[in-house]
Coordinates of C-alpha atoms in Angstrom, one line a residue:
G1 CA 9.4 -28.5 -2.7
R2 CA 10.6 -25.4 -0.9
G3 CA 13.6 -26.5 -0.6
L4 CA 14.0 -27.7 -4.7
G5 CA 12.3 -24.2 -5.6
G6 CA 14.8 -22.1 -4.0
A7 CA 18.1 -24.3 -5.3
L8 CA 16.2 -23.5 -9.3
V9 CA 16.2 -20.1 -8.5
W10 CA 19.1 -19.9 -8.1
S11 CA 20.9 -21.4 -9.7
V12 CA 18.9 -20.0 -13.0
V13 CA 20.5 -16.1 -11.1
A14 CA 23.5 -18.2 -11.7
M15 CA 23.7 -19.7 -14.9
G16 CA 21.9 -15.6 -16.2
R17 CA 24.1 -13.5 -14.3
K18 CA 27.4 -15.9 -16.6
V19 CA 26.3 -14.8 -19.9
R20 CA 27.1 -10.6 -18.4
P21 CA 29.0 -9.4 -21.6
A22 CA 32.6 -9.3 -20.0
G23 CA 35.3 -6.9 -22.3
G24 CA 32.9 -6.1 -25.1
G25 CA 33.4 -9.4 -27.2
R26 CA 30.4 -12.2 -28.8
C27 CA 30.4 -15.2 -26.9
A28 CA 28.2 -18.2 -28.5
A29 CA 29.3 -19.5 -25.2
C30 CA 27.8 -17.4 -23.3
V31 CA 24.3 -17.7 -25.7
A32 CA 25.3 -21.5 -24.8
S33 CA 25.1 -21.3 -20.7
L34 CA 22.0 -18.8 -19.9
L35 CA 20.0 -21.3 -22.6
T36 CA 20.8 -23.3 -20.4
G37 CA 19.6 -21.3 -17.1
V38 CA 16.0 -21.2 -19.9
T39 CA 16.2 -25.6 -19.3
A40 CA 16.0 -24.6 -15.8
I41 CA 13.3 -21.9 -15.7
A42 CA 11.1 -24.1 -17.3
L43 CA 11.2 -26.9 -14.6
A44 CA 11.4 -24.8 -12.0
S45 CA 7.8 -23.4 -13.5
T46 CA 7.1 -26.5 -14.1
L47 CA 7.3 -27.6 -10.3
Y48 CA 5.9 -23.8 -9.4
L49 CA 2.8 -25.5 -10.8
L50 CA 2.9 -28.3 -9.6
L51 CA 3.9 -27.4 -5.6
V52 CA 0.3 -24.3 -6.7
S53 CA -1.4 -27.9 -7.3
V54 CA -0.6 -29.6 -4.5
S55 CA -0.7 -26.6 -1.9
S56 CA -3.2 -24.4 -2.0
P57 CA -6.3 -26.8 -2.9
S58 CA -8.4 -25.6 0.1
V59 CA -7.9 -21.4 -1.0
A60 CA -10.7 -19.2 -3.2
G61 CA -8.5 -18.2 -6.1
P62 CA -4.8 -18.8 -7.9
P63 CA -1.9 -17.2 -6.3
T64 CA -0.3 -14.4 -7.4
T65 CA 3.2 -14.7 -8.5
H66 CA 4.2 -11.6 -8.9
P67 CA 2.8 -7.6 -7.5
H68 CA 2.5 -6.4 -11.2
H69 CA 1.4 -10.3 -13.5
G70 CA -0.3 -13.0 -12.7
P71 CA 1.6 -17.3 -13.8
D72 CA 1.0 -17.1 -16.5
E73 CA 2.7 -14.3 -18.1
F74 CA 6.1 -14.7 -16.3
F75 CA 6.0 -19.0 -17.0
S76 CA 4.7 -18.7 -20.4
L77 CA 4.8 -14.9 -21.9
R78 CA 8.6 -14.7 -19.7
G79 CA 9.4 -17.9 -20.6
S80 CA 8.4 -17.2 -24.5
N81 CA 9.9 -13.9 -24.3
I82 CA 13.4 -14.6 -22.5
T83 CA 13.6 -18.1 -25.3
A84 CA 13.9 -15.0 -27.8
L85 CA 15.8 -12.5 -26.7
L86 CA 18.5 -15.4 -26.5
H87 CA 17.8 -16.7 -30.2
Q88 CA 18.5 -12.9 -31.3
A89 CA 21.4 -12.4 -29.1
A90 CA 22.3 -16.5 -30.8
R91 CA 22.5 -14.9 -34.1
G92 CA 24.5 -12.3 -33.3
A93 CA 27.5 -13.6 -31.0
F94 CA 28.1 -15.5 -35.3
G95 CA 28.4 -12.2 -36.8
E96 CA 24.6 -11.6 -37.8
S97 CA 24.0 -8.7 -35.2
S98 CA 26.1 -6.0 -34.0
E99 CA 27.7 -6.1 -30.7
G100 CA 26.2 -3.4 -29.5
E101 CA 22.5 -5.6 -30.0
V102 CA 23.9 -8.6 -28.8
K103 CA 25.4 -6.7 -25.2
A104 CA 21.3 -5.8 -25.1
Q105 CA 19.9 -9.2 -26.0
L106 CA 21.6 -10.8 -23.5
G107 CA 21.2 -7.7 -20.9
E108 CA 17.3 -8.3 -21.5
A109 CA 16.9 -11.2 -21.3
L110 CA 19.0 -11.6 -17.9
R111 CA 16.7 -8.9 -16.8
R112 CA 13.5 -11.6 -17.7
V113 CA 15.9 -14.3 -15.6
E114 CA 15.5 -11.8 -12.5
D115 CA 12.5 -11.2 -12.7
V116 CA 11.4 -15.5 -12.8
E117 CA 13.6 -15.2 -9.8
T118 CA 11.3 -13.0 -8.0
A119 CA 8.3 -14.3 -9.2
L120 CA 9.0 -17.9 -8.1
Q121 CA 10.6 -16.3 -4.3
A122 CA 7.1 -14.5 -4.1
A123 CA 5.1 -18.1 -5.3
L124 CA 7.6 -19.8 -2.8
H125 CA 6.1 -17.1 0.2
R126 CA 2.5 -17.6 -1.3
I127 CA 3.0 -21.2 -0.6
A128 CA 4.3 -21.3 2.8
A129 CA 1.0 -18.5 3.8
V130 CA -1.9 -21.0 1.9
E131 CA -0.1 -24.1 4.0
Q132 CA -0.3 -21.3 7.1
V133 CA -3.9 -19.8 6.4
Q134 CA -5.1 -24.0 6.2
E135 CA -3.9 -24.9 9.8
Q136 CA -5.1 -22.3 11.8
S137 CA -8.2 -22.3 8.9
P138 CA -8.6 -25.4 8.1
A139 CA -12.5 -25.3 7.4
L140 CA -12.1 -22.2 5.1
T141 CA -12.5 -24.2 1.1
S142 CA -12.7 -22.8 -2.3
P143 CA -16.0 -23.7 -4.6
A144 CA -13.5 -24.3 -7.6
S145 CA -12.0 -26.8 -4.8
S146 CA -15.0 -29.4 -5.1
S147 CA -16.9 -30.1 -7.9
S148 CA -20.0 -30.3 -5.1
S149 CA -21.3 -27.5 -4.0
A150 CA -22.4 -29.8 -0.5
A151 CA -18.8 -30.5 -0.6
T152 CA -18.0 -26.9 0.1
T153 CA -17.9 -24.8 3.4
T154 CA -17.4 -22.3 4.7
T155 CA -16.6 -19.9 8.1
N156 CA -17.5 -17.1 8.7
P157 CA -15.5 -15.7 11.1
A158 CA -17.8 -12.7 12.3
A159 CA -20.7 -15.7 13.8
S160 CA -18.0 -17.3 15.4
G161 CA -16.3 -14.9 17.4
Q162 CA -12.7 -14.8 15.8
V163 CA -13.6 -11.3 13.7
K164 CA -15.8 -8.8 15.1
A165 CA -18.3 -8.2 12.5
S166 CA -18.9 -4.1 11.3
P167 CA -22.3 -3.1 12.6
R168 CA -23.2 -1.6 9.0
R169 CA -23.3 -2.5 4.7
L170 CA -21.2 -0.9 2.8
S171 CA -23.7 -0.2 0.5
P172 CA -27.3 -1.4 -0.5
R173 CA -25.7 -2.3 -4.0
G174 CA -24.9 -5.6 -2.4
S175 CA -21.4 -5.8 -4.0
A176 CA -18.2 -8.3 -1.8
I177 CA -18.3 -4.7 0.3
G178 CA -21.5 -5.5 1.6
P179 CA -21.5 -7.9 4.3
A180 CA -19.5 -8.4 7.3
L181 CA -16.2 -8.8 7.0
G182 CA -14.4 -11.8 6.6
K183 CA -10.9 -13.6 7.9
T184 CA -7.7 -12.3 6.7
W185 CA -4.4 -13.5 6.1
P186 CA -2.8 -14.0 9.4
P187 CA -0.2 -11.3 10.3
M188 CA 3.2 -12.7 8.8
W189 CA 4.8 -13.4 12.8
E190 CA 2.7 -14.0 15.9
R191 CA 1.7 -10.9 17.2
P192 CA -1.8 -10.4 18.0
H193 CA -3.7 -6.7 18.0
K194 CA -4.0 -5.5 21.9
P195 CA -7.4 -5.1 22.1
E196 CA -7.5 -1.4 25.2
K197 CA -4.7 -0.2 22.8
D198 CA -4.1 2.8 20.8
A199 CA -3.2 2.0 17.5
I200 CA -2.0 4.0 13.9
F201 CA -2.4 2.2 10.3
G202 CA -0.5 2.7 7.7
L203 CA 0.4 1.2 3.7
A204 CA 4.1 -0.1 3.1
L205 CA 4.9 -1.0 -0.3
G206 CA 8.3 -0.9 -1.3
Y207 CA 10.7 1.1 1.2
R208 CA 13.6 1.2 2.0
L209 CA 15.0 -0.4 5.9
V210 CA 15.9 4.0 6.6
D211 CA 12.1 4.7 5.6
F212 CA 10.7 1.8 8.4
E213 CA 13.8 3.4 11.3
R214 CA 11.7 7.1 10.3
F215 CA 8.6 6.6 10.5
V216 CA 7.8 3.4 12.9
G217 CA 11.3 4.0 14.9
S218 CA 10.7 7.9 15.7
L219 CA 7.6 6.6 16.8
R220 CA 8.5 3.8 19.0
K221 CA 11.5 6.4 19.8
T222 CA 8.2 9.2 21.8
G223 CA 7.0 6.7 24.2
F224 CA 4.5 5.9 22.1
D225 CA 3.9 1.5 23.1
G226 CA 0.5 0.9 21.3
D227 CA 0.1 -1.2 18.2
I228 CA 1.3 -0.3 14.9
V229 CA -0.6 -2.0 12.2
L230 CA 0.9 -2.1 8.8
A231 CA 0.4 -4.0 5.3
T232 CA 3.7 -4.9 3.4
S233 CA 5.0 -6.5 0.2
P234 CA 5.0 -10.6 1.6
E235 CA 8.6 -10.7 0.4
L236 CA 10.5 -8.1 3.0
D237 CA 14.9 -7.7 3.5
P238 CA 15.8 -9.9 6.1
K239 CA 17.1 -7.0 7.6
I240 CA 13.7 -4.8 7.7
V241 CA 11.7 -8.3 8.7
E242 CA 14.6 -8.1 11.6
F243 CA 13.9 -4.6 12.6
L244 CA 9.8 -4.7 12.7
K245 CA 10.0 -7.4 14.7
A246 CA 12.4 -5.6 16.8
A247 CA 9.9 -2.4 16.9
D248 CA 7.6 -4.8 17.8
C249 CA 4.8 -4.4 14.5
I250 CA 2.0 -6.1 13.1
V251 CA 2.1 -7.1 9.9
Y252 CA -0.3 -7.9 7.5
P253 CA 1.2 -9.4 3.3
L254 CA -0.7 -7.9 1.4
F255 CA -0.8 -9.9 -2.2
A256 CA -2.2 -7.3 -4.7
T257 CA -2.0 -8.2 -8.4
C258 CA -1.7 -4.5 -10.1
A259 CA -0.3 -3.2 -13.7
D260 CA 0.1 -0.3 -11.8
K261 CA -0.7 1.7 -8.8
L262 CA -4.1 2.5 -10.2
K263 CA -5.3 -0.7 -11.5
C264 CA -4.1 -3.7 -8.6
T265 CA -6.6 -5.6 -6.7
L266 CA -6.2 -7.6 -3.9
D267 CA -5.7 -11.4 -4.2
R268 CA -7.6 -13.2 -1.0
W269 CA -7.0 -10.4 1.3
F270 CA -10.9 -10.8 1.9
H271 CA -12.9 -14.3 2.8
L272 CA -16.4 -13.0 2.6
P273 CA -18.8 -15.7 3.5
D274 CA -21.3 -14.4 1.1
E275 CA -18.9 -14.3 -1.8
V276 CA -17.3 -16.6 -2.5
E277 CA -19.8 -17.4 -5.2
R278 CA -20.3 -15.1 -6.9
H279 CA -16.5 -14.3 -6.7
G280 CA -14.7 -16.8 -6.6
G281 CA -14.4 -15.2 -3.1
D282 CA -11.4 -12.9 -3.9
A283 CA -13.4 -9.4 -4.4
V284 CA -13.4 -7.0 -1.8
S285 CA -15.6 -4.4 -3.7
S286 CA -18.0 -4.3 -7.0
S287 CA -15.3 -2.9 -9.3
P288 CA -12.3 -4.6 -11.3
Y289 CA -9.6 -2.5 -9.5
L290 CA -9.1 -0.3 -7.4
P291 CA -6.0 2.8 -7.1
M292 CA -4.0 1.5 -3.6
A293 CA -4.7 4.2 -2.4
I294 CA -8.4 3.1 -2.0
I295 CA -7.3 -0.4 -1.1
R296 CA -5.7 0.1 1.9
H297 CA -9.1 1.6 3.0
Y298 CA -10.9 -2.1 2.6
L299 CA -7.3 -2.6 5.3
Y300 CA -8.0 -0.7 7.7
L301 CA -11.8 -0.4 8.2
N302 CA -10.9 -4.2 8.4
W303 CA -7.6 -4.3 10.9
L304 CA -10.5 -1.7 13.1
Q305 CA -12.3 -4.4 13.8
N306 CA -9.8 -5.6 16.4
Y307 CA -10.1 -2.7 18.7
E308 CA -12.6 -1.9 21.9
P309 CA -14.4 1.5 21.1
S310 CA -12.0 2.9 23.2
S311 CA -9.1 3.2 21.2
F312 CA -8.3 6.2 19.4
I313 CA -6.8 5.5 15.4
Y314 CA -4.3 7.4 13.2
V315 CA -4.3 6.7 10.1
F316 CA -0.6 8.2 7.7
D317 CA 0.8 7.8 5.2
F318 CA 4.2 5.9 5.7
R319 CA 7.6 7.6 3.7
D320 CA 7.1 10.8 4.3
T321 CA 6.0 10.8 8.0
V322 CA 8.0 11.3 11.4
F323 CA 7.7 11.4 15.3
Q324 CA 8.7 14.1 17.5
R325 CA 5.9 13.3 20.0
D326 CA 3.3 10.2 21.5
P327 CA 1.2 11.1 19.0
F328 CA -1.4 10.4 21.0
L329 CA -0.9 13.4 23.9
D330 CA -2.5 15.9 22.1
V331 CA -5.9 13.9 22.6
D332 CA -8.9 15.0 23.8
R333 CA -10.3 12.0 24.8
S334 CA -13.6 14.0 26.6
S335 CA -14.1 15.7 23.3
D336 CA -17.8 14.6 21.7
K337 CA -14.9 14.5 18.8
D338 CA -15.0 11.5 16.9
L339 CA -13.3 11.8 14.0
Y340 CA -10.5 14.7 13.2
L341 CA -9.1 15.2 10.1
F342 CA -5.8 17.8 9.3
A343 CA -5.4 21.0 6.5
E344 CA -2.6 21.4 4.7
H345 CA -1.5 25.3 4.3
Y346 CA -3.8 27.5 3.9
P347 CA -4.5 30.1 1.2
F348 CA -1.5 28.7 -0.7
K349 CA -3.2 25.6 -1.4
T350 CA -7.4 25.1 -1.4
I351 CA -10.1 23.1 -3.4
G352 CA -9.9 26.0 -6.1
T353 CA -6.1 26.7 -6.7
C354 CA -5.0 22.5 -6.4
T355 CA -5.0 20.9 -9.7
F356 CA -4.8 18.1 -8.3
N357 CA -7.4 18.2 -5.0
G358 CA -9.9 20.6 -7.4
G359 CA -9.6 18.2 -10.1
W360 CA -10.0 15.2 -8.6
I361 CA -13.4 17.0 -7.6
A362 CA -14.0 18.2 -10.7
D363 CA -13.7 14.3 -12.7
C364 CA -15.2 12.4 -10.6
I365 CA -18.2 14.1 -8.8
G366 CA -18.6 17.3 -11.0
G367 CA -17.2 21.3 -11.5
S368 CA -20.1 22.4 -9.9
E369 CA -19.1 20.1 -7.1
R370 CA -15.2 21.5 -7.2
D371 CA -16.8 25.5 -7.7
R372 CA -19.7 24.3 -4.3
I373 CA -16.1 24.7 -2.4
Y374 CA -13.9 26.2 -4.3
N375 CA -12.0 28.6 -1.6
Q376 CA -12.3 25.7 1.0
S377 CA -8.7 24.0 2.3
V378 CA -7.1 20.7 1.0
I379 CA -7.6 17.8 3.2
C380 CA -5.0 15.6 3.6
S381 CA -6.2 11.6 3.9
G382 CA -2.6 10.9 4.4
S383 CA -3.5 11.5 7.7
I384 CA -7.2 11.2 9.5
L385 CA -7.6 9.9 13.3
G386 CA -10.9 9.3 15.3
T387 CA -12.4 6.8 17.4
R388 CA -12.5 3.3 16.8
Q389 CA -16.2 4.1 16.3
G390 CA -16.0 7.1 13.7
L391 CA -12.9 5.6 12.0
E392 CA -14.8 3.1 11.2
Q393 CA -17.9 5.4 10.4
F394 CA -15.7 7.5 7.7
E395 CA -14.0 3.8 6.6
L396 CA -17.7 3.2 5.3
R397 CA -18.6 6.4 4.0
L398 CA -16.0 7.0 1.5
L399 CA -16.1 3.2 0.3
Q400 CA -19.2 3.6 -0.6
E401 CA -18.8 6.4 -2.6
V402 CA -15.9 4.6 -4.1
D403 CA -19.0 2.1 -4.9
S404 CA -21.3 3.6 -5.7
L405 CA -19.4 6.0 -7.2
R406 CA -16.6 4.2 -9.3
C407 CA -14.2 7.5 -10.7
H408 CA -11.4 5.4 -11.0
L409 CA -12.5 3.4 -13.8
N410 CA -13.4 6.9 -15.5
P411 CA -10.9 8.6 -18.4
T412 CA -10.9 11.4 -16.8
S413 CA -9.7 14.9 -19.6
N414 CA -8.4 17.2 -16.8
G415 CA -10.2 19.9 -18.4
F416 CA -10.6 21.3 -14.6
S417 CA -6.9 23.0 -15.1
K418 CA -6.2 24.9 -18.0
A419 CA -7.2 27.9 -16.9
A420 CA -3.8 26.6 -15.0
G421 CA -1.7 25.8 -18.3
V422 CA -2.0 22.1 -17.2
T423 CA -3.9 19.9 -19.3
R424 CA -2.3 16.1 -19.3
G425 CA -4.7 13.7 -18.0
F426 CA -4.4 10.8 -15.2
R427 CA -4.5 8.0 -16.9
G428 CA -7.2 5.2 -15.7
G429 CA -9.7 7.8 -14.1
V430 CA -9.8 9.9 -10.5
E431 CA -7.7 7.5 -8.8
S432 CA -7.4 9.6 -4.9
D433 CA -9.0 9.3 -1.4
Q434 CA -8.4 12.7 -0.8
G435 CA -11.0 14.0 -3.7
Y436 CA -13.7 11.8 -1.9
T437 CA -12.9 12.9 1.6
N438 CA -12.8 17.1 0.6
W439 CA -15.8 16.3 -0.5
L440 CA -17.1 14.8 1.7
Y441 CA -16.1 16.9 4.6
H442 CA -16.7 20.3 2.7
T443 CA -20.8 19.7 1.3
G444 CA -21.2 18.2 4.9
R445 CA -22.4 15.1 3.8
L446 CA -20.0 13.0 6.1
R447 CA -22.2 15.6 8.9
N448 CA -24.8 13.8 7.9
S449 CA -24.2 11.0 8.4
G450 CA -23.3 11.0 12.5
I451 CA -19.9 11.7 12.3
N452 CA -19.5 14.6 14.5
A453 CA -15.8 15.8 12.7
L454 CA -13.1 18.7 13.4
L455 CA -11.2 20.5 10.7
Y456 CA -7.5 22.0 12.1
P457 CA -6.1 24.2 10.2
R458 CA -2.3 23.7 9.8
G459 CA 0.0 24.5 13.1
Y460 CA -2.5 23.8 15.2
G461 CA -3.3 19.6 16.0
P462 CA -1.3 16.7 17.1
V463 CA 0.2 16.8 13.3
N464 CA 1.1 19.6 11.3
T465 CA 1.1 18.8 7.4
V466 CA 3.8 21.5 5.9
G467 CA 4.5 19.9 2.0
A468 CA 2.5 23.3 0.7
L469 CA 4.8 25.8 2.7
N470 CA 7.3 24.3 -0.1
G471 CA 4.3 24.2 -3.1
K472 CA 6.0 27.0 -6.0
K473 CA 2.4 26.9 -8.4
H474 CA 0.7 29.6 -5.4
G475 CA 2.6 32.6 -5.8
Y476 CA 3.5 33.2 -2.3
P477 CA 7.2 33.5 -0.8
I478 CA 7.8 30.3 0.1
G479 CA 11.9 29.7 2.4
P480 CA 13.2 27.3 4.9
L481 CA 11.5 26.3 7.5
G482 CA 13.4 27.2 9.8
S483 CA 15.1 30.4 8.5
F484 CA 11.9 31.7 6.7
Y485 CA 9.2 30.3 8.8
H486 CA 9.9 30.4 12.2
L487 CA 8.8 26.9 12.9
R488 CA 12.6 25.5 14.2
D489 CA 14.0 25.5 18.1
E490 CA 16.7 26.0 18.9
Q491 CA 17.6 21.9 18.2
G492 CA 16.0 21.8 15.0
F493 CA 12.2 20.3 16.2
V494 CA 9.7 21.1 13.6
L495 CA 6.8 23.5 15.8
N496 CA 3.5 24.2 15.3
E497 CA 2.2 28.0 15.0
D498 CA 1.5 28.5 18.8
H499 CA 5.7 27.3 18.8
S500 CA 4.9 23.9 20.9
R501 CA 7.1 21.1 19.6
S502 CA 4.5 19.4 16.6
A503 CA 3.5 15.4 17.0
T504 CA 3.8 14.8 14.0
V505 CA 5.2 16.1 11.5
H506 CA 3.6 15.0 7.5
Q507 CA 5.8 16.1 4.0
W508 CA 8.3 16.5 6.1
D509 CA 10.2 15.6 2.2
R510 CA 9.4 18.9 1.3
F511 CA 12.0 20.1 2.2
Y512 CA 14.4 17.0 3.0
Q513 CA 17.4 19.3 2.6
E514 CA 16.2 21.1 5.4
L515 CA 15.0 18.6 7.5
V516 CA 17.2 14.6 6.5
P517 CA 19.8 15.9 8.2
F518 CA 17.7 16.8 11.6
I519 CA 15.7 13.3 11.8
D520 CA 18.3 10.9 10.6
K521 CA 20.0 12.1 14.1
E522 CA 17.8 13.3 16.1
L523 CA 14.4 10.8 16.0
R524 CA 14.9 8.0 13.3
C525 CA 15.9 4.5 15.7
G526 CA 17.0 1.3 14.2
V527 CA 17.2 -2.1 15.5
A528 CA 20.3 -0.9 18.1
C529 CA 18.0 2.1 19.4
L530 CA 15.3 -0.2 20.0
S531 CA 17.5 -2.2 21.6
R532 CA 18.8 0.2 24.0
L533 CA 14.7 1.7 24.7
A534 CA 13.3 -1.5 25.8

């Protein structure tokens, strides 16, 4: 079935590519060729539906064919749209439209054919993942697969010892984030977690090979031998797969349906036994959708269950983070702190003077809450370190507020920023985890929850978040990290305030032209580099 599906995918694309207008002329034969391609699309659509119906009856929820759309849109709406475009192009080919219109119509039809190709490839990959889950968890079934509740069986991985259960419930309202954590999709290839090791978590969707070589490669180049755990698109370039395997990464496929980055739902990420009947087995929050910046915290919370209390774990933004030294070497394991946060440059950026950070709090919780912490430094949620327990407590507390306040569902006026001359609103509400993080820490709510947190100023500790040093709205003089701030040594490494080399450089891309030659020469590490390290 997958082989036939793949053949149909490529036949559709091959037919579609025949219709690229050559030399600007009209071509009725080309239109006819693409009409043949539409027939192949219809056949491929039928194949897809058949494959899904026979391959995934025991897993809750319909598969998602594309990170932004469901199968109905791709195989009904898209198909009809392609047909309509081809009819328009056909009329143009016989003299009813201008040459430019014909080109545009054929080009758009081709793009939609390529969308269908992407959708079918995703469907085939998803079917393979479903088969893998069924092989590993034959007892896991969906209420939708049986008309009788007595015939429906679910397995609680926490109870059976497959996954460590969280000792706390997230929400007193009993939303889908309340029950013990359930079974996730397996990693994309066999690579077990090392429970006694330290780990670094990240969300790595839509990035290039070079981005993986900078983040993962520079980390392995420091000598770090713990776990690197990532969530990626299910469809990865083979070269990225080769690299991630060489780097000994644990990679989970992230199946999500997104209207945009602010409105996403996870498809069958958690199987929550207590909620499958109420939510169909798919929901991870009481919210109908979540921003990807929030979704990642559900992933982190689940991954934490694989580690011992002695482990320390970082969560990092992916694209703009590189490593110059092992980031765990500077961790004081004898400290009574269980959570470490890292500030952006103060006083260049404060809660009140930054329209984004102040706005996330004002529009989510209220202007009075923003004003309470107006002069506090900005904590970056893209780099957090904790013990297993400390980070788990933080994630639970953060997600409680997300589930309670649900700020991402409310339209925002962004009125907080009128004084700065900024009047645009955020689409779809407050999307950032950073607003919650700053509010919870600076108002003492983390401390009152029993979390013993330490906030490092910029330039101190194992993470150096440099972005605000190149900000333009705060009114301070700015310049290069090296010649102006004197925060680079003779070899080019970025320095802390005490002129030691920073273990981790976050937001390095704000100094892209200055730093990228050094990073790609000294820090970046690809497959060949990794083989030399082994």
